[in-house]
């Protein structure tokens, strides 16, 4: 199946690409990973101005309504440029708080999410003991159960507000496989926002949107890894000719291209249906394609590919981290086979 973006979607992708190209995102990513969030917050605001975070927020809360296809378009570009921050988590928060019965909470939080004024991180059941970028998030939401939240029970939605280095949080940040994905323990205390089945249903919606955004992001990461590797093998020479002329190198790059192109229709097909099984399948395909491309990119770059100072490393580590974020390949395959929504993993 072939999905073709319409003119409006294509223009949206080009606008976002132009913005991020001009922003020198590698420098932003390195600053973010070092704990300096100023450049990242500035870029966050510019991304929000293009309407990226409004794509998961209803119109009555200053969003543009649920637009999963456009969201996938945007997150491919965010992945291609390696944009740091809890971008997936903010989208998940939009989906969580858009559930029927959460009108008061939506009115309180979602306008800030849509405008980019509020950076949100989210912890869902099964997501482990850490939250992403908790040291910079203005709002930290957690759904109780399975180790998430401070003593929260299943079906409870909690919030802790206030960004910055609260209680020495920054000193407790843990590095993940991707240095720009800063993990920290949930903040203590908080306000109980809601309880009951609607919280469980909202968490399931949030997980589905998070997996779609992660799949699209991974697809973008893989595309950049492929593009950079193709450019590199055209320049690097051995025996007096570019290594890209060797048949074995061409075969590796062709295999990477094929896996990414097979993942693309799954991502956009899942965006059309928003069926949890379709989204889980898209996440497996896109994340595995990006990971396989990362391995190819590392091998074909040789020793330089292992150096943290080389920009390629920013996408290599992200491909590995996204593979397990919001559900490992095994968990997502279980969903495809009818095993339920599955646990998220931030």
mmCIF file of N, CA and C in Angstrom, residues 37 44 75 123 212 330:
data_model
loop_
_atom_site.group_PDB
_atom_site.id
_atom_site.type_symbol
_atom_site.label_atom_id
_atom_site.label_comp_id
_atom_site.label_asym_id
_atom_site.label_seq_id
_atom_site.Cartn_x
_atom_site.Cartn_y
_atom_site.Cartn_z
ATOM 1 N N UNK A 37 18.855 23.676 29.200
ATOM 2 C CA UNK A 37 17.624 23.533 28.434
ATOM 3 C C UNK A 37 17.188 24.793 27.699
ATOM 4 N N UNK A 44 11.503 24.373 21.293
ATOM 5 C CA UNK A 44 10.184 23.820 21.647
ATOM 6 C C UNK A 44 9.090 24.827 21.289
ATOM 7 N N UNK A 75 6.227 14.097 13.447
ATOM 8 C CA UNK A 75 7.202 13.353 14.232
ATOM 9 C C UNK A 75 8.257 12.670 13.368
ATOM 10 N N UNK A 123 3.997 9.524 33.030
ATOM 11 C CA UNK A 123 4.343 8.159 33.425
ATOM 12 C C UNK A 123 3.070 7.331 33.419
ATOM 13 N N UNK A 212 2.405 5.697 18.451
ATOM 14 C CA UNK A 212 2.386 6.214 17.086
ATOM 15 C C UNK A 212 3.469 7.277 16.906
ATOM 16 N N UNK A 330 8.983 -7.025 21.890
ATOM 17 C CA UNK A 330 8.225 -8.187 22.343
ATOM 18 C C UNK A 330 6.844 -7.819 22.851
#
